[in-house]
Coordinates of C-alpha atoms in Angstrom, one line a residue:
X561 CA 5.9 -67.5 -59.9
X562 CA 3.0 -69.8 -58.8
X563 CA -0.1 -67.2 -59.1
X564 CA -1.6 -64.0 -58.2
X565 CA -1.9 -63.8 -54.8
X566 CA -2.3 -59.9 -54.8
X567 CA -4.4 -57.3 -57.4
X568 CA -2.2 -53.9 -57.8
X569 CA -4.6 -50.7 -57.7
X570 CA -3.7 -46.9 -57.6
X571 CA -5.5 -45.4 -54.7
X572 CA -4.4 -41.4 -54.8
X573 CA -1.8 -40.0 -57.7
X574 CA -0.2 -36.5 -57.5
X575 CA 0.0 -35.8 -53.9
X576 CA 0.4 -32.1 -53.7
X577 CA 3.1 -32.9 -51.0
X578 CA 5.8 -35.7 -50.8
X579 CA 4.6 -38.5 -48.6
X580 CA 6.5 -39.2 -45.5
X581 CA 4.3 -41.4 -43.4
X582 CA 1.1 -43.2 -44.3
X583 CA -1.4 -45.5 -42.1
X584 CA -5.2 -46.7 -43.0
X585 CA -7.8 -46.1 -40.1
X586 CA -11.2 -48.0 -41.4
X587 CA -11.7 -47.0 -45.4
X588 CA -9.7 -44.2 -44.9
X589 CA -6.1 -43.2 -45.6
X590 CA -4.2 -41.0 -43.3
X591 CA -1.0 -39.1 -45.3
X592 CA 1.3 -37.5 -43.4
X593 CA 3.2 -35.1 -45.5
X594 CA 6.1 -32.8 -45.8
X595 CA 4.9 -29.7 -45.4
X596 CA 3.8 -31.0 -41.6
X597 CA -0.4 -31.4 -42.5
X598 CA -2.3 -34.8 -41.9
X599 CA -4.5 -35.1 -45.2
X600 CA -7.2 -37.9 -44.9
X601 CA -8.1 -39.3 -48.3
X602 CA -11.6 -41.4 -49.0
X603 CA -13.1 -43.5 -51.2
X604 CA -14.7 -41.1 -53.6
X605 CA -17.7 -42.4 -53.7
X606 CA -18.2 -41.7 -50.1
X607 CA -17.0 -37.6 -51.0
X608 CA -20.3 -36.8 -51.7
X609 CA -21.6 -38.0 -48.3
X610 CA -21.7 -34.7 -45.5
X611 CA -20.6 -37.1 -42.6
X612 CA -19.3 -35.2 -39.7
X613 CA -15.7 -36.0 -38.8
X614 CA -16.5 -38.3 -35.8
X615 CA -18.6 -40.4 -38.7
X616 CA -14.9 -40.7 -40.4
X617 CA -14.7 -44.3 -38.9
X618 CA -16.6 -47.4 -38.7
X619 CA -15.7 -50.7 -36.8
X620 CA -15.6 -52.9 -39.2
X621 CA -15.2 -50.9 -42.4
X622 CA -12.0 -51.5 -44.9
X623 CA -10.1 -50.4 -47.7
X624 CA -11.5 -49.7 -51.2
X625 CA -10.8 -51.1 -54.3
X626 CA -11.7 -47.3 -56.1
X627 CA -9.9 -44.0 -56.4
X628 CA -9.2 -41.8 -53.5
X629 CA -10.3 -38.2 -52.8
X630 CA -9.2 -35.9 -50.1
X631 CA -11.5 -35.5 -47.2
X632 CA -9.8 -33.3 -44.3
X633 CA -6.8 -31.8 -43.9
X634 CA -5.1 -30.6 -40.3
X635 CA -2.6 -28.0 -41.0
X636 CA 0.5 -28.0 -39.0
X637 CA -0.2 -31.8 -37.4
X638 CA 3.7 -32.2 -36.7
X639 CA 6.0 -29.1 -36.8
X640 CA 8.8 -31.6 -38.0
X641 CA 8.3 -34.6 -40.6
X642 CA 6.9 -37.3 -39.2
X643 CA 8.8 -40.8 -39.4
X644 CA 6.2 -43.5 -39.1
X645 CA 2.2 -43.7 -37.9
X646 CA 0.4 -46.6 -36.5
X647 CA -3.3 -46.6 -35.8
X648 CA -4.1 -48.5 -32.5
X649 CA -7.2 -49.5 -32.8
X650 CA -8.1 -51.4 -30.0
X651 CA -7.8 -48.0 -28.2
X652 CA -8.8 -45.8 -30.9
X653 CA -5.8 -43.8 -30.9
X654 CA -3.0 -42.4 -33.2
X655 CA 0.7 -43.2 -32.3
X656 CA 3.0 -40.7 -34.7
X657 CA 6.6 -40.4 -34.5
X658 CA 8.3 -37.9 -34.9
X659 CA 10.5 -35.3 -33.0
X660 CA 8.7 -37.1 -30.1
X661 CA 6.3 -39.4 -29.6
X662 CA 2.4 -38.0 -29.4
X663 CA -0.7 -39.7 -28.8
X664 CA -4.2 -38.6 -30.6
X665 CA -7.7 -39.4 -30.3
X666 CA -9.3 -41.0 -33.3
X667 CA -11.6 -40.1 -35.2
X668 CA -10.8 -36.3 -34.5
X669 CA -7.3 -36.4 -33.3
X670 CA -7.2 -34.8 -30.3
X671 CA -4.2 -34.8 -28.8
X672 CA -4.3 -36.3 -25.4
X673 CA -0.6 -37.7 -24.8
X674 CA 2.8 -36.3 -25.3
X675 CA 6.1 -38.3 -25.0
X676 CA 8.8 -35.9 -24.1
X677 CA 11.2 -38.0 -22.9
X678 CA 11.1 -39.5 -26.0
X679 CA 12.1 -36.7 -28.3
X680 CA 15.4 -37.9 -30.6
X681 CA 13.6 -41.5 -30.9
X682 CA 14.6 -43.2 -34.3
X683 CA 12.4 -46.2 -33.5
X684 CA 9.3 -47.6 -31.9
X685 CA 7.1 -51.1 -31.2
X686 CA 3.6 -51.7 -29.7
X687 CA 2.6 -54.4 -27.5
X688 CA -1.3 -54.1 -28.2
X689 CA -2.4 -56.7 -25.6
X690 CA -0.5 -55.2 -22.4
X691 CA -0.7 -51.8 -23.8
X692 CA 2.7 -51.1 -23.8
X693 CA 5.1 -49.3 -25.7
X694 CA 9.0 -49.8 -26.3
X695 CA 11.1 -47.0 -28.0
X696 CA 14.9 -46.0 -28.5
X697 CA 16.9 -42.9 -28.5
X698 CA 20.4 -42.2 -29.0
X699 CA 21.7 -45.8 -26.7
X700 CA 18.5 -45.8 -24.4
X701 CA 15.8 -48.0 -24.8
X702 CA 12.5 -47.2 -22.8
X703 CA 9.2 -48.9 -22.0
X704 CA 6.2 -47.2 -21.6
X705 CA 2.4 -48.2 -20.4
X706 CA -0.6 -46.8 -21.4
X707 CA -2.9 -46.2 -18.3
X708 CA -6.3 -46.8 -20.2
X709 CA -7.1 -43.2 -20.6
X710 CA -5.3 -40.0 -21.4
X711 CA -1.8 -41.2 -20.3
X712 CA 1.4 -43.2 -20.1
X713 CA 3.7 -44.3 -17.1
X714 CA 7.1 -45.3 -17.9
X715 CA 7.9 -48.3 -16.8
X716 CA 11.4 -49.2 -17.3
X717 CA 14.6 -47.6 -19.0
X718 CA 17.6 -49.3 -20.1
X719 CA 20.9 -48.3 -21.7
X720 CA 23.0 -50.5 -25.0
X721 CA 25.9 -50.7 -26.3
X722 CA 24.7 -48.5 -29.9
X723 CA 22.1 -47.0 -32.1
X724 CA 18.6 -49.3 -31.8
X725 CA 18.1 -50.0 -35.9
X726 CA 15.3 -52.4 -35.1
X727 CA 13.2 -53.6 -32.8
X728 CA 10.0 -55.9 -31.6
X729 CA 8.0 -57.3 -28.9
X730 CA 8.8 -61.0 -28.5
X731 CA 6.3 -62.1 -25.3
X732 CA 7.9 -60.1 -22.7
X733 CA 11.3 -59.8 -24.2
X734 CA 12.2 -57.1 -26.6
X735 CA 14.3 -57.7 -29.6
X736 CA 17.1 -55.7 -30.8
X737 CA 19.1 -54.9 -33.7
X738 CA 21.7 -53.1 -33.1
X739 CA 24.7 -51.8 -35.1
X740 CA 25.5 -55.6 -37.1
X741 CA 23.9 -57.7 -34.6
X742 CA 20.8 -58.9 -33.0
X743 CA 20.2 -59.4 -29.0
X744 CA 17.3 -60.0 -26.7
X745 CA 16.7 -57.6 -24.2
X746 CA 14.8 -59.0 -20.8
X747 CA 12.3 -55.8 -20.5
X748 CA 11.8 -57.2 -16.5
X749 CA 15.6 -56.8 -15.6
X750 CA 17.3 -55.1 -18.7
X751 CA 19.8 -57.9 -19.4
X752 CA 20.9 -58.5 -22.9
X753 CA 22.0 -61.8 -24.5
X754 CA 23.7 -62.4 -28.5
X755 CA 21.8 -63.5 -30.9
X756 CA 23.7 -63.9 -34.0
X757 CA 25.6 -60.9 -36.4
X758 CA 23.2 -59.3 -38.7
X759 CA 24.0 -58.9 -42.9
X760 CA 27.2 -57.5 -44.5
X761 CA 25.0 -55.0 -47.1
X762 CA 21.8 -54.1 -45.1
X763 CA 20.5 -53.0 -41.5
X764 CA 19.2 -55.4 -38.9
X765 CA 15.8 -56.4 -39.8
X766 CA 13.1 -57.8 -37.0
X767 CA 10.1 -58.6 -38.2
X768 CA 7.3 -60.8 -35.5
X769 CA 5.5 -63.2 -37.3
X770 CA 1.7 -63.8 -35.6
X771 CA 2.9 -66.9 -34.0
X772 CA 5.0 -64.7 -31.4
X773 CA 8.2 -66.0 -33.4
X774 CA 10.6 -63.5 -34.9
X775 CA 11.8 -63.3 -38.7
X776 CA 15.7 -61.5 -38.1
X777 CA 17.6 -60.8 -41.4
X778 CA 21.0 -61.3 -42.6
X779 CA 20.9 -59.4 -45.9
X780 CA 18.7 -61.4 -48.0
X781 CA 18.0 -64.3 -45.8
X782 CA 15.4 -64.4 -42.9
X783 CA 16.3 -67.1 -40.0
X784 CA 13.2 -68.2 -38.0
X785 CA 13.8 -67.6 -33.8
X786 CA 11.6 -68.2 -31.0
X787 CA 10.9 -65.4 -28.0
X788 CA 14.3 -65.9 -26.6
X789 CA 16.0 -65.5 -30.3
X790 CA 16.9 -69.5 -30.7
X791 CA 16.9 -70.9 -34.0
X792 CA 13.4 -73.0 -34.6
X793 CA 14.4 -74.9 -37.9
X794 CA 17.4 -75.2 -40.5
X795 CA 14.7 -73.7 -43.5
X796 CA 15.5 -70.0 -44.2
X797 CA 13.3 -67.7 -46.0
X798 CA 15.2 -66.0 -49.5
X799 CA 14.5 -63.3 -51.1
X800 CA 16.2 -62.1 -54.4
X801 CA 17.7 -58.6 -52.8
X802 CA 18.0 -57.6 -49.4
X803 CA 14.5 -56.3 -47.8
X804 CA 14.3 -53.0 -46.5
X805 CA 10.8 -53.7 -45.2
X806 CA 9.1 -57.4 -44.8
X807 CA 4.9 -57.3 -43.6
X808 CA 3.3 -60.7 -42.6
X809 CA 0.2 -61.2 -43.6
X810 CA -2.1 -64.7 -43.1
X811 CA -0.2 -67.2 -44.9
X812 CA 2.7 -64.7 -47.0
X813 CA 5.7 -62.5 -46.4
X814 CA 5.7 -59.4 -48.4
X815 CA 9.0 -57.7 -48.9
X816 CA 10.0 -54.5 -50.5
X817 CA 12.8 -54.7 -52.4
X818 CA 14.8 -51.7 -54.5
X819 CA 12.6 -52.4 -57.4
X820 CA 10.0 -54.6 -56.6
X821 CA 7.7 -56.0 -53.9
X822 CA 8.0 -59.8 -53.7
X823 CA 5.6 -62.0 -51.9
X824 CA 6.4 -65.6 -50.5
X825 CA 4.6 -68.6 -48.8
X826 CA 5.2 -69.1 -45.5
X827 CA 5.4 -72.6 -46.2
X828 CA 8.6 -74.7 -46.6
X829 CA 10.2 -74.2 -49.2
X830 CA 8.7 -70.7 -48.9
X831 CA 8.6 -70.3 -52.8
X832 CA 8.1 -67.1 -55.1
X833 CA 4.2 -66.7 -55.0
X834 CA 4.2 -63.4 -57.0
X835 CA 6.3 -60.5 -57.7
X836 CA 4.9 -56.5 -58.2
X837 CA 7.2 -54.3 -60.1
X838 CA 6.7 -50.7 -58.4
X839 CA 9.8 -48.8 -58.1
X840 CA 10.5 -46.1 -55.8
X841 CA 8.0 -47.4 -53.0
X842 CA 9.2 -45.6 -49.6
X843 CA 6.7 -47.1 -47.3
X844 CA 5.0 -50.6 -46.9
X845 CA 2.5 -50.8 -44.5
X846 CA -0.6 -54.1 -43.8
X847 CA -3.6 -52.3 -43.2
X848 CA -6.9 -54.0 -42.4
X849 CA -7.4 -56.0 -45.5
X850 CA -4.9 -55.2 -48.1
X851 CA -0.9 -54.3 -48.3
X852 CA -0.6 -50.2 -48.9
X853 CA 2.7 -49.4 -50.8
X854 CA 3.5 -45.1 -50.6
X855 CA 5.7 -43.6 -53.2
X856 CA 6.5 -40.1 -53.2
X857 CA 3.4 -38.8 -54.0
X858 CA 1.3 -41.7 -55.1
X859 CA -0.4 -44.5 -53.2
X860 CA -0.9 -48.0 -54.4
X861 CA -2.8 -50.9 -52.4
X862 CA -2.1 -54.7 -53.0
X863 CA -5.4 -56.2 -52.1
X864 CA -5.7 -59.9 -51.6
X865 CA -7.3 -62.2 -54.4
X866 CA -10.3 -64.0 -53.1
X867 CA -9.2 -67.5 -51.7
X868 CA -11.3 -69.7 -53.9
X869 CA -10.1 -68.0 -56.8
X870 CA -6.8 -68.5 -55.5
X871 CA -6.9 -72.3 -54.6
X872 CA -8.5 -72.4 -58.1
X873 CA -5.2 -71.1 -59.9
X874 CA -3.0 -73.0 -57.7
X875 CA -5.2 -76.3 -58.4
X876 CA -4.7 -75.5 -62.1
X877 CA -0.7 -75.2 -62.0
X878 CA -0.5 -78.5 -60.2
X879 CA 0.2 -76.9 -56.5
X880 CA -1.7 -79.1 -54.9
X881 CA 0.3 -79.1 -51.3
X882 CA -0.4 -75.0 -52.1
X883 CA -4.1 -75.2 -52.8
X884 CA -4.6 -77.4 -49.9
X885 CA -2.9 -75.2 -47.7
X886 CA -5.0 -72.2 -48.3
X887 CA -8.6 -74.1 -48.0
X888 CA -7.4 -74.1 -44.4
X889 CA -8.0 -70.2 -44.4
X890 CA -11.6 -70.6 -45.1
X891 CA -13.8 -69.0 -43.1
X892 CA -15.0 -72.0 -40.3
X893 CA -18.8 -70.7 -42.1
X894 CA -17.4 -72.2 -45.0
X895 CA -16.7 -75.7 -43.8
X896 CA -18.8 -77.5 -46.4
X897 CA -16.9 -75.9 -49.2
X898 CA -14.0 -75.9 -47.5
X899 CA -14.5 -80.1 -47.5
X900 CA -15.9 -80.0 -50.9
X901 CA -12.6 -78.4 -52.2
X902 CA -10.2 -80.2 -50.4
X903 CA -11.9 -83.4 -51.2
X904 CA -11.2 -82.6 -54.9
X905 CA -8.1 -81.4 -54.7
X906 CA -6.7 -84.8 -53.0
X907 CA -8.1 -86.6 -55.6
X908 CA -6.9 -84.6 -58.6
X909 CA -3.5 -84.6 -56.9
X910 CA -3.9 -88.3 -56.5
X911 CA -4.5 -88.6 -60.7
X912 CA -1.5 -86.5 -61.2
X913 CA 0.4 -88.5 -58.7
X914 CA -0.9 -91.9 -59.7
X915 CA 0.0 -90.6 -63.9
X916 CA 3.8 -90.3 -62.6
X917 CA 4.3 -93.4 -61.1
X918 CA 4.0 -92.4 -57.2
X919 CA 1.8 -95.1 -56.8
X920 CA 1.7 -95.4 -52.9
X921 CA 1.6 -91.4 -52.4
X922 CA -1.6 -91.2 -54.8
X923 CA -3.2 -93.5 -52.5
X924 CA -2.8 -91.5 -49.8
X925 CA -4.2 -88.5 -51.8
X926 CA -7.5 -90.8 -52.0
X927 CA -7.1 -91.8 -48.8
X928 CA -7.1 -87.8 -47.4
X929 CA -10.1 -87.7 -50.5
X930 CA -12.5 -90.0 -48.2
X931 CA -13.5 -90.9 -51.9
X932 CA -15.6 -94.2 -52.1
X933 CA -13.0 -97.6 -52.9
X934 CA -15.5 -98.1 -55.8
X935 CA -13.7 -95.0 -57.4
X936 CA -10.1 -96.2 -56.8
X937 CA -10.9 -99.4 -58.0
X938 CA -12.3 -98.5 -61.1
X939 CA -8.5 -97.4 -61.7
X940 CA -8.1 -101.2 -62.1
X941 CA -9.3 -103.1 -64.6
X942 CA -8.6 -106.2 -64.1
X943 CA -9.6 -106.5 -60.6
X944 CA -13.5 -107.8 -61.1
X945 CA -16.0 -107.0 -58.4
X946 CA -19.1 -108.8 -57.3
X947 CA -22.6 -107.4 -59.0
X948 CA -24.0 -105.6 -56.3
X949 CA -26.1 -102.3 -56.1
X950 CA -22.6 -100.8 -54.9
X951 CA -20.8 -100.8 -58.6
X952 CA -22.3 -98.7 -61.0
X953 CA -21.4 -99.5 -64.4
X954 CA -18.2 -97.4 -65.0
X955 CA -19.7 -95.1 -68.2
X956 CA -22.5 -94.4 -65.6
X957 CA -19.9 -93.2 -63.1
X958 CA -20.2 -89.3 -61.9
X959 CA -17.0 -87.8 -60.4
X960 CA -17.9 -86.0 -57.1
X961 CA -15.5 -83.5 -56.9
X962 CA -17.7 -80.5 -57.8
X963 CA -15.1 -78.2 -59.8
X964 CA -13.3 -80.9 -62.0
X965 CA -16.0 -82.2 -63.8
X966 CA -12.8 -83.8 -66.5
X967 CA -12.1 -86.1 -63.7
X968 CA -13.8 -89.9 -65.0
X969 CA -13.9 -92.6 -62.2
X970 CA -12.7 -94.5 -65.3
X971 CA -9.4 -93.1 -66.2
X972 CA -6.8 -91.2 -63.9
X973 CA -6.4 -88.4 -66.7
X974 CA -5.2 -84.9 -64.9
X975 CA -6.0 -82.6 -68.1
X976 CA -8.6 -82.0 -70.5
X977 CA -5.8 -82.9 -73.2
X978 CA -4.5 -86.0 -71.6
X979 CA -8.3 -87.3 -71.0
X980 CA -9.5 -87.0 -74.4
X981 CA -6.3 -88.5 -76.4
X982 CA -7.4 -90.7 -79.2
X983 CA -4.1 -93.1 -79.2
X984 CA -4.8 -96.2 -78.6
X985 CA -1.7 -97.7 -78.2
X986 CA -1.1 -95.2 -75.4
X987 CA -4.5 -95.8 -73.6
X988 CA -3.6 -99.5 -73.6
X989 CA 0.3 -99.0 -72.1
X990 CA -1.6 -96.6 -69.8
X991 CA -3.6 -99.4 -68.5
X992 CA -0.7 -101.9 -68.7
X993 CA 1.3 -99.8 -66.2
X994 CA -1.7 -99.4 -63.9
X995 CA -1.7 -103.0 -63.4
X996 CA 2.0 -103.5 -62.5
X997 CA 2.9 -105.3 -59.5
X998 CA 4.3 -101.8 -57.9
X999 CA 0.0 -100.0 -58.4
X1000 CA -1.3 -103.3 -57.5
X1001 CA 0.6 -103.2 -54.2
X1002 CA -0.3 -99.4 -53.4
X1003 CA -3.8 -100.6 -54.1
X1004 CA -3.2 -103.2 -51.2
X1005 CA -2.2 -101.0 -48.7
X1006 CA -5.0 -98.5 -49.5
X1007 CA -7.4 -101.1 -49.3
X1008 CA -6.1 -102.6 -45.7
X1009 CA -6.0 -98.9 -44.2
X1010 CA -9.8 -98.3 -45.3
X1011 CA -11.2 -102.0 -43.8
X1012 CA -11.4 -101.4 -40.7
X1013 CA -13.4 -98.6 -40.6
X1014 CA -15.8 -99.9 -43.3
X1015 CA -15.4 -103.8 -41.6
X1016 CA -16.2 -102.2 -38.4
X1017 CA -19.4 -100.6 -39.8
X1018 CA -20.6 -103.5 -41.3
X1019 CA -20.6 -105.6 -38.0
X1020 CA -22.1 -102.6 -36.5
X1021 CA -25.3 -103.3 -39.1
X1022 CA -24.8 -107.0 -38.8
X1023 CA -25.7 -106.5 -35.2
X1024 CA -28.4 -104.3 -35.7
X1025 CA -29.4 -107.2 -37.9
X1026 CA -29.2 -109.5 -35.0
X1027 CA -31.2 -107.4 -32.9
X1028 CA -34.4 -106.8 -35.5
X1029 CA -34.5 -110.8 -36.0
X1030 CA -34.8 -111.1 -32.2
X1031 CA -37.5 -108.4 -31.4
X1032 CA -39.3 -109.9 -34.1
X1033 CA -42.2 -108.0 -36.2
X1034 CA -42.8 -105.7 -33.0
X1035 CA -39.9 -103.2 -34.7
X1036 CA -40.4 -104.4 -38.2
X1037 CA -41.6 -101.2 -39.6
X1038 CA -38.2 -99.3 -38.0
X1039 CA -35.5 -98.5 -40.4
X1040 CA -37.4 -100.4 -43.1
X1041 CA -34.6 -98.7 -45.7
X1042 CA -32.0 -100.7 -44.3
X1043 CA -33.5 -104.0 -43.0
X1044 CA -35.8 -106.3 -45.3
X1045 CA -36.9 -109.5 -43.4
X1046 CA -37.5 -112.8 -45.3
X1047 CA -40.9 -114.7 -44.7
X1048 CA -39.2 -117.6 -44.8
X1049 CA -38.1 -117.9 -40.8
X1050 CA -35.1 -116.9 -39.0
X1051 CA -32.5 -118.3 -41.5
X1052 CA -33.0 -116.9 -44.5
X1053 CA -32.6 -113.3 -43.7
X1054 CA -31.5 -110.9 -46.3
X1055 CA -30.1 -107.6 -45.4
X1056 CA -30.2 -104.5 -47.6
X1057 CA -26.5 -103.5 -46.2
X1058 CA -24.7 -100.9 -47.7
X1059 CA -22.1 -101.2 -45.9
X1060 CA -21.8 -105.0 -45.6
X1061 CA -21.7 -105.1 -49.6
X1062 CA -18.7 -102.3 -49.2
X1063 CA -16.8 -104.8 -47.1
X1064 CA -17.8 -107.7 -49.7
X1065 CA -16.3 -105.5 -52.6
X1066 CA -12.8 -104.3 -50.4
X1067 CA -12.4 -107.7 -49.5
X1068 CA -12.7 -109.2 -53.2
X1069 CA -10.7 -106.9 -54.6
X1070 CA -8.0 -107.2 -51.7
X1071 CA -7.7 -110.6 -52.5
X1072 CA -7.7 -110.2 -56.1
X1073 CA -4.9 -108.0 -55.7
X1074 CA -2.9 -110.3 -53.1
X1075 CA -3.4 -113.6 -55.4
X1076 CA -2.1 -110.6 -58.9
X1077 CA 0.8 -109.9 -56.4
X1078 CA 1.5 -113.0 -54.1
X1079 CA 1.2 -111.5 -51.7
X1080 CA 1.3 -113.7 -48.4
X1081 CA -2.3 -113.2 -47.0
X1082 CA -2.3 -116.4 -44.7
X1083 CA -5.5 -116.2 -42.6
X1084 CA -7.2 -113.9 -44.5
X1085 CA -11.3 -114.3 -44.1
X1086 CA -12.9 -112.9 -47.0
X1087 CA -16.4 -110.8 -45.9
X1088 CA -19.8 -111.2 -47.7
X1089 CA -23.3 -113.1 -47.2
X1090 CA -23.4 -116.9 -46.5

């Protein structure tokens, strides 16, 4: 396991009544239990708080990390136990299924909508952007539409071959598993075409992924299908045990398993990220910022770790290709820290890199970095660079990445332990291996893909040089930071170019390096002041 992706907390212990359904509508919990009531649980610090019942929700509100208190109870809210809940909140209703499908108003659930037609349904899916629902019973499989107000129109009504064990909207398709197979059902024209058989040892599993794609199981291995169920890439998504429930959310798969609840990347190679052992967990359910896990009569809720604290662990560890992944789920109001990070973590990962030997993919790491050469090159000694205001001296060099202050400019260490060794003899082989022909010639090819942005710069400033000599003292007190103009006439002009003295130090040390290497550099005009 790579790091804690997910903090465990109890919510509500000793339900009076075994659970049988459970969904989260705001901060609030709604349990639908055994003896046919709907109890609705809140935070307990909000108990106290005399709201009426159509102040139970507000947009915008979320789970809490504290213990749970019941709020309301509706007595006889199904007459039969109730198989599954989903909150639509887009429309502020309350989808339950159980012997039928019914339809209530949120916050005070009212009913307004009755399903009759579908009464013996096992299974359900809602298309929240059309508004429409798919359902099966017995070998039918039905679509309905909500009208925007108090009722449905059924739209279509198809028949199969068997039982529906699983289904999902895929665009406009709907997809099926059904007996030991999967199949895609056209929900314009009703016709059905194979996917591929499903597991030996457990039900067809569909689970839609946010992309539109489709997750279908085969025991304990999830294949990756577009909307029309064909096979996107050879990678396939493992889990220890067969899933009897699998919830997407952001970047990981959470599955419940027969003892545990295992989260995943959704990245190749879709690696372990964290495993919770809760046993006996009949539901798993995303609500609107955590994972809610329902035992018998106890709730638990897997809320997310912050991402910087995440990105922090995985930095740590050495999962670099991890870390970097998740600073691309920081909020766009974060972009500054979101660069900051990433910044850091390419150049730590390009240490660690540059420490094992991958000489050219550390480069690239500094290269991603948009670190200054200055920095790379003080990774080689022997490569000497002209004295100008560009080169600090190295003990007076600050590392810029802003949460690994061990990083030195001077030495590629990736640990505090490594950094501060007192051998020697292994300093010195250090250094001897950093100046082998293979980091030599990394350093090369680094260097030629930064020059021409920083050449093309510094004849952007020689022109601008070009231009102040020609205007003359009419413009001289413009930009006096970056121009300085001689007394001494039109051909002695010295410019105070930062980036002319940039190109000046790449081009030094790319010829340093070539003439260390041999490398063949026939035509090669070195940059700098005449």
């Amino acid at each position: 396991m790579v790091h804690n992706a997910y903090d465990s907390f109890e919510l509500l212990a000793n339900s009076p009544n075994k659970i049988d359904a459970i969904e989260s509508y705001g901060s609030k919990l709604l349990v639908a239990c055994s003896d046919g009531a709907l109890r609705i649980y809140a935070p307990e610090s909000t108990i106290s708080d005399k709201s009426p019942p159509s102040d139970y929700h507000n947009h915008g509100d979320q789970l809490r990390k504290e213990p749970y208190a019941l709020a309301r109870t509706v007595n006889g809210f199904s007459r039969k136990p109730i198989l599954s809940m989903k909150v639509l909140a887009s429309r502020e209703l309350l989808l339950s299924l159980s012997e039928s499908i019914a339809f209530h108003r949120l916050p005070n659930l009212e009913t307004i909508a009755v399903l009759t037609k579908a009464k013996g349904a096992n299974v359900f899916d809602w298309d929240d952007k059309r508004g429409f629902l798919c359902f099966a019973r017995q070998k039918r499989v039905c679509i309905f539409r909500h009208d925007g107000g108090r009722g449905f129109v059924e739209v279509k009504d198809f028949g199969v071959s068997d039982t529906v064990k699983s289904m999902s909207w895929c665009g406009e398709n709907i997809c099926l598993g059904i007996r030991k197979e999967y199949w895609i059902l056209n929900a314009i024209n009703g016709a059905l075409s194979q996917i591929f058989p499903s597991g030996r040892l457990a039900p067809p599993l569909v689970v839609s992924l946010p992309s539109g794609e489709l997750l279908l199981w085969k025991d304990n291995i999830g294949v990756f299908v577009d909307q029309n169920g064909k096979h996107l890439q050879a990678e396939k998504l493992c889990w220890s045990e067969a899933p009897s429930v699998v919830v997407i959310q952001k970047s990981y798969a959470i599955a419940l398993l027969p003892r545990r609840i295992e989260i995943r990347s959704l990245r190749v190679p879709y690696s372990l990220i964290q495993a919770v052992v809760l046993q006996n967990v009949r539901h798993l359910i995303e609500s609107n910022n955590a994972i809610i896990a329902a035992l018998s009569n106890s709730v638990c809720a897997l809320f997310p770790v912050p991402l910087g604290a995440q990105i922090v662990q995985l930095t740590a560890s050495g999962n670099f290709e991890e870390a970097l992944a998740l600073c691309k789920l920081l909020p766009p109001e974060d972009s500054n820290l979101r660069a900051a990070k990433e910044g850091s973590i390419h150049i730590r990962y390009a240490h660690y890199l540059f420490d094992n030997g991958s000489y050219e993919e550390a480069m690239e790491q500094f290269l991603a970095s948009q670190v200054d050469i200055t920095y790379v090159l003080s990774l080689y000694p022997s490569i000497v660079l002209p004295k100008t205001s560009m080169v600090p001296e190295p003990e007076k060099l600050i590392d810029i990445s802003p949460d690994a202050p061990y990083l030195s400019r001077g030495s590629s260490g990736l640990s505090d332990d490594m950094e501060s060794s007192p051998d020697f003899d292994e300093h010195s082989a250090l250094e001897s291996k950093k100046m082998s022909h293979n980091t030599l010639m990394a350093l090369i090819k680094y260097l030629q893909k930064r020059r021409y942005s920083i050449i093309e710069k510094a004849t952007s400033e020689g022109t601008d040089e070009v231009v102040l000599d020609a205007v003359g003292d009419n413009y001289g007190a413009y930009d006096s930071s970056r121009f300085k103009k001689s007394s001494k006439g039109r051909g002695n002009i010295v410019i105070n170019s930062s980036a002319r003295e940039m190109a000046a130090i790449l081009d030094t040390a790319l010829l340093q390096a070539a003439l260390l290497t041999g490398a063949d550099f026939s035509g090669f005009r070195i940059t700098g002041e005449c």
